[in-house]
């Protein structure tokens, strides 16, 4: 039985394990999420190599009897030093890794998950501070498609009327569904809706998501969006993801 395996891997999380070892979680292109023990004290070369956001070739020894995995080597191919140079990039990238871990690496389509995760981190590595939140929204919107939970923003869930091209829609955070203003019971002022239950989706949000959804993450850095619409977009995508995960993740508030 073959016990040594080689993966293309992205480091998601590292935690101390015992006195001098560490546990590391990876997203791999071949098998999704994988956990391996990194042996060695403070002087181990793996201290610097095995660190979140790093991507490279991973060598793992698998003990089939104990079903435990041990890292035997890691050759970093992408360090993404730009992410650590900037607080906003670091917080945003950290929040993205949280989502990948909490959703078990998307649960099945590893090559797509792998491509999406790495292209998003590459875009963040070079991003202006102001673009970080747009890249985050793009990632959650793309990840929602991968998980099969991305809603259509074209139709009301109740009357199934097509959304007016110039009109707003409303996302119900409890039901995870989109409504037209009439079915949501809004006549004039959407600001009067109970906060927390509804997310107002103006035309700008729907246009922006439509423009970037089939493009690489770098497009989200290029296409700007006004602050109010960006707030609506973040509220929508985090609500969708919270519905899938059963909770909101703490890192989302730091993006
Ligand atoms: Zn309706």
Short mmCIF file of C-alpha atoms and ligand atoms in Angstrom, two decimals:
data_model
loop_
_atom_site.label_atom_id
_atom_site.label_comp_id
_atom_site.label_asym_id
_atom_site.label_seq_id
_atom_site.Cartn_x
_atom_site.Cartn_y
_atom_site.Cartn_z
CA UNK A 1 0.00 0.00 0.00
CA UNK A 2 1.32 3.39 -0.98
CA UNK A 3 1.81 5.55 2.08
CA UNK A 4 3.52 8.61 0.69
CA UNK A 5 1.36 11.14 -1.13
CA UNK A 6 2.11 14.38 -2.95
CA UNK A 7 -0.43 17.18 -3.21
CA UNK A 8 -0.85 20.68 -4.55
CA UNK A 9 -1.78 22.41 -1.31
CA UNK A 10 -2.80 25.74 0.18
CA UNK A 11 -2.20 26.26 3.92
CA UNK A 12 -5.48 27.23 5.64
CA UNK A 13 -4.70 27.06 9.35
CA UNK A 14 -1.89 26.12 11.72
CA UNK A 15 -2.37 25.31 15.43
CA UNK A 16 0.04 24.15 18.17
CA UNK A 17 -0.20 20.44 18.93
CA UNK A 18 1.44 19.08 22.05
CA UNK A 19 4.69 20.62 23.27
CA UNK A 20 6.54 21.32 20.07
CA UNK A 21 4.46 20.11 17.14
CA UNK A 22 1.75 21.76 15.08
CA UNK A 23 -1.35 20.64 13.23
CA UNK A 24 -1.87 22.13 9.78
CA UNK A 25 -5.00 22.14 7.62
CA UNK A 26 -4.66 22.36 3.86
CA UNK A 27 -6.92 22.72 0.86
CA UNK A 28 -5.55 20.30 -1.71
CA UNK A 29 -6.35 20.13 -5.40
CA UNK A 30 -6.55 16.34 -5.26
CA UNK A 31 -8.51 15.49 -2.10
CA UNK A 32 -9.94 18.70 -0.65
CA UNK A 33 -9.32 19.44 3.04
CA UNK A 34 -6.47 17.52 4.62
CA UNK A 35 -4.97 17.73 8.11
CA UNK A 36 -1.38 16.75 8.83
CA UNK A 37 0.92 16.99 11.84
CA UNK A 38 4.04 19.11 11.42
CA UNK A 39 6.75 17.75 13.68
CA UNK A 40 9.63 19.86 14.96
CA UNK A 41 10.33 22.62 17.46
CA UNK A 42 10.99 26.32 16.97
CA UNK A 43 14.08 25.69 14.85
CA UNK A 44 12.27 23.50 12.34
CA UNK A 45 12.41 24.90 8.81
CA UNK A 46 8.70 24.22 8.53
CA UNK A 47 7.93 27.05 11.00
CA UNK A 48 8.27 29.60 8.23
CA UNK A 49 7.21 27.40 5.32
CA UNK A 50 3.92 26.06 6.63
CA UNK A 51 1.97 29.26 7.19
CA UNK A 52 -1.49 30.45 6.07
CA UNK A 53 -1.85 31.73 2.46
CA UNK A 54 1.24 29.80 1.30
CA UNK A 55 0.69 27.47 -1.63
CA UNK A 56 3.01 24.74 -2.83
CA UNK A 57 3.87 21.05 -3.17
CA UNK A 58 3.09 19.01 -0.09
CA UNK A 59 4.54 15.61 0.83
CA UNK A 60 2.59 13.60 3.36
CA UNK A 61 3.15 10.24 5.02
CA UNK A 62 -0.11 8.45 5.79
CA UNK A 63 -0.27 5.84 8.55
CA UNK A 64 -3.25 3.72 7.50
CA UNK A 65 -3.45 1.89 10.83
CA UNK A 66 -3.89 5.04 12.91
CA UNK A 67 -5.25 7.01 9.95
CA UNK A 68 -2.86 9.82 10.84
CA UNK A 69 -0.91 12.03 8.48
CA UNK A 70 2.54 13.52 8.91
CA UNK A 71 4.00 16.29 6.81
CA UNK A 72 7.38 15.22 5.43
CA UNK A 73 8.08 18.21 3.16
CA UNK A 74 6.54 21.40 1.83
CA UNK A 75 7.94 23.30 -1.13
CA UNK A 76 6.40 26.78 -1.21
CA UNK A 77 5.62 27.99 -4.72
CA UNK A 78 3.59 31.08 -3.82
CA UNK A 79 4.35 33.03 -0.62
CA UNK A 80 1.87 35.87 -1.12
CA UNK A 81 3.94 38.27 0.95
CA UNK A 82 1.70 41.13 -0.15
CA UNK A 83 -1.16 39.79 1.95
CA UNK A 84 0.84 40.16 5.17
CA UNK A 85 2.06 43.65 4.28
CA UNK A 86 -1.39 45.14 4.67
CA UNK A 87 -3.88 44.75 7.53
CA UNK A 88 -6.98 44.85 5.33
CA UNK A 89 -5.60 42.23 2.95
CA UNK A 90 -4.67 39.99 5.89
CA UNK A 91 -8.12 40.24 7.49
CA UNK A 92 -9.87 39.61 4.17
CA UNK A 93 -7.71 36.64 3.25
CA UNK A 94 -8.17 35.22 6.77
CA UNK A 95 -11.94 35.47 6.43
CA UNK A 96 -11.77 33.62 3.10
CA UNK A 97 -9.73 30.78 4.61
CA UNK A 98 -12.33 30.53 7.41
CA UNK A 99 -15.10 30.03 4.84
CA UNK A 100 -13.10 27.35 2.99
CA UNK A 101 -12.52 25.42 6.22
CA UNK A 102 -16.05 25.82 7.58
CA UNK A 103 -17.56 24.60 4.30
CA UNK A 104 -15.21 21.58 4.12
CA UNK A 105 -13.49 22.97 1.07
CA UNK A 106 -16.85 23.23 -0.76
CA UNK A 107 -17.57 19.55 -0.26
CA UNK A 108 -16.59 17.96 -3.54
CA UNK A 109 -15.46 19.88 -6.60
CA UNK A 110 -11.80 20.14 -5.57
CA UNK A 111 -10.24 21.51 -8.77
CA UNK A 112 -12.81 24.34 -8.93
CA UNK A 113 -12.46 25.09 -5.22
CA UNK A 114 -8.70 25.05 -5.58
CA UNK A 115 -8.72 27.42 -8.55
CA UNK A 116 -11.16 29.81 -6.91
CA UNK A 117 -9.29 29.94 -3.60
CA UNK A 118 -5.88 30.55 -5.15
CA UNK A 119 -6.98 33.08 -7.77
CA UNK A 120 -8.78 35.04 -5.03
CA UNK A 121 -5.69 35.08 -2.78
CA UNK A 122 -3.54 36.12 -5.75
CA UNK A 123 -5.89 39.05 -6.42
CA UNK A 124 -5.75 40.04 -2.73
CA UNK A 125 -1.96 39.85 -2.74
CA UNK A 126 -1.91 42.89 -5.04
CA UNK A 127 -5.17 44.59 -4.06
CA UNK A 128 -5.71 48.20 -3.06
CA UNK A 129 -7.26 48.43 0.40
CA UNK A 130 -10.52 49.66 -1.07
CA UNK A 131 -10.80 46.62 -3.33
CA UNK A 132 -10.48 44.01 -0.56
CA UNK A 133 -14.17 43.98 0.35
CA UNK A 134 -15.22 43.70 -3.31
CA UNK A 135 -12.89 40.70 -3.74
CA UNK A 136 -14.40 39.15 -0.58
CA UNK A 137 -17.96 39.62 -1.89
CA UNK A 138 -16.93 38.14 -5.25
CA UNK A 139 -15.44 35.13 -3.48
CA UNK A 140 -18.56 34.41 -1.39
CA UNK A 141 -20.80 34.87 -4.45
CA UNK A 142 -18.59 32.43 -6.42
CA UNK A 143 -18.34 30.00 -3.50
CA UNK A 144 -22.15 30.04 -3.20
CA UNK A 145 -22.35 28.82 -6.80
CA UNK A 146 -19.86 26.06 -6.03
CA UNK A 147 -21.98 25.00 -3.03
CA UNK A 148 -25.12 25.09 -5.16
CA UNK A 149 -26.80 27.77 -3.01
CA UNK A 150 -26.50 30.89 -5.15
CA UNK A 151 -29.98 32.41 -5.56
CA UNK A 152 -31.29 33.97 -8.76
CA UNK A 153 -31.71 37.72 -8.38
CA UNK A 154 -34.11 37.99 -11.28
CA UNK A 155 -37.36 36.73 -9.85
CA UNK A 156 -39.54 37.21 -6.80
CA UNK A 157 -39.87 33.94 -4.85
CA UNK A 158 -43.55 34.59 -4.12
CA UNK A 159 -45.28 35.98 -7.20
CA UNK A 160 -42.52 34.79 -9.60
CA UNK A 161 -42.80 38.06 -11.45
CA UNK A 162 -39.62 39.09 -13.19
CA UNK A 163 -37.76 41.79 -11.29
CA UNK A 164 -38.22 45.16 -12.96
CA UNK A 165 -35.01 46.24 -14.67
CA UNK A 166 -34.93 49.48 -12.72
CA UNK A 167 -36.49 48.21 -9.51
CA UNK A 168 -35.19 46.98 -6.21
CA UNK A 169 -35.54 43.52 -4.74
CA UNK A 170 -35.41 42.45 -1.10
CA UNK A 171 -33.55 39.48 0.35
CA UNK A 172 -35.18 37.85 3.36
CA UNK A 173 -32.36 36.65 5.61
CA UNK A 174 -34.53 34.16 7.54
CA UNK A 175 -36.05 32.49 4.51
CA UNK A 176 -33.07 32.87 2.20
CA UNK A 177 -35.30 34.13 -0.59
CA UNK A 178 -35.71 37.17 -2.83
CA UNK A 179 -38.95 39.16 -2.91
CA UNK A 180 -40.32 42.04 -4.93
CA UNK A 181 -41.28 45.14 -2.88
CA UNK A 182 -44.98 44.37 -3.22
CA UNK A 183 -44.68 40.81 -1.81
CA UNK A 184 -42.31 42.09 0.90
CA UNK A 185 -45.02 44.53 1.93
CA UNK A 186 -42.99 47.62 1.10
CA UNK A 187 -44.84 50.48 -0.48
CA UNK A 188 -42.59 53.50 -0.32
CA UNK A 189 -39.65 53.33 2.03
CA UNK A 190 -37.55 50.17 2.24
CA UNK A 191 -35.70 51.81 5.15
CA UNK A 192 -38.80 51.17 7.27
CA UNK A 193 -38.33 47.39 7.06
CA UNK A 194 -37.26 45.64 10.28
CA UNK A 195 -33.44 45.63 10.30
CA UNK A 196 -31.80 42.21 10.31
CA UNK A 197 -34.64 40.49 8.49
CA UNK A 198 -34.29 42.19 5.12
CA UNK A 199 -31.45 43.21 2.85
CA UNK A 200 -32.33 45.82 0.25
CA UNK A 201 -30.86 44.96 -3.15
CA UNK A 202 -30.72 48.00 -5.36
CA UNK A 203 -30.18 47.89 -9.07
CA UNK A 204 -26.47 48.68 -8.69
CA UNK A 205 -25.84 45.56 -6.60
CA UNK A 206 -27.60 43.29 -9.06
CA UNK A 207 -25.75 44.86 -11.99
CA UNK A 208 -22.38 44.59 -10.26
CA UNK A 209 -22.83 40.93 -9.25
CA UNK A 210 -24.00 40.14 -12.77
CA UNK A 211 -20.95 41.86 -14.24
CA UNK A 212 -18.33 40.09 -12.13
CA UNK A 213 -19.89 36.68 -11.46
CA UNK A 214 -18.40 34.93 -14.48
CA UNK A 215 -15.06 36.69 -14.22
CA UNK A 216 -11.84 36.14 -12.32
CA UNK A 217 -11.48 37.78 -8.86
CA UNK A 218 -9.28 40.51 -10.33
CA UNK A 219 -12.39 41.86 -12.10
CA UNK A 220 -13.92 42.58 -8.70
CA UNK A 221 -10.88 44.72 -7.94
CA UNK A 222 -11.34 46.68 -11.18
CA UNK A 223 -15.13 47.22 -11.10
CA UNK A 224 -15.99 49.72 -8.40
CA UNK A 225 -19.25 49.96 -6.48
CA UNK A 226 -20.58 52.77 -4.25
CA UNK A 227 -20.30 52.21 -0.49
CA UNK A 228 -24.02 51.74 0.14
CA UNK A 229 -24.40 49.16 -2.62
CA UNK A 230 -21.26 47.37 -1.48
CA UNK A 231 -22.76 47.16 2.03
CA UNK A 232 -25.91 45.61 0.53
CA UNK A 233 -23.81 43.13 -1.47
CA UNK A 234 -21.84 42.09 1.63
CA UNK A 235 -25.03 41.69 3.66
CA UNK A 236 -26.48 39.47 0.92
CA UNK A 237 -23.51 37.15 0.39
CA UNK A 238 -22.75 36.74 4.11
CA UNK A 239 -26.43 35.96 4.74
CA UNK A 240 -26.38 33.30 2.00
CA UNK A 241 -23.21 31.75 3.43
CA UNK A 242 -24.48 31.90 7.04
CA UNK A 243 -27.55 29.98 5.86
CA UNK A 244 -25.32 27.23 4.46
CA UNK A 245 -22.94 27.07 7.44
CA UNK A 246 -25.59 27.50 10.13
CA UNK A 247 -23.71 30.47 11.61
CA UNK A 248 -21.89 33.67 10.80
CA UNK A 249 -18.10 33.48 11.01
CA UNK A 250 -16.27 36.02 13.23
CA UNK A 251 -13.85 37.08 10.49
CA UNK A 252 -16.63 38.53 8.34
CA UNK A 253 -16.95 41.56 10.61
CA UNK A 254 -13.27 42.39 10.14
CA UNK A 255 -13.48 42.66 6.36
ZN1 LIG B 1 -43.50 39.32 -5.69
#
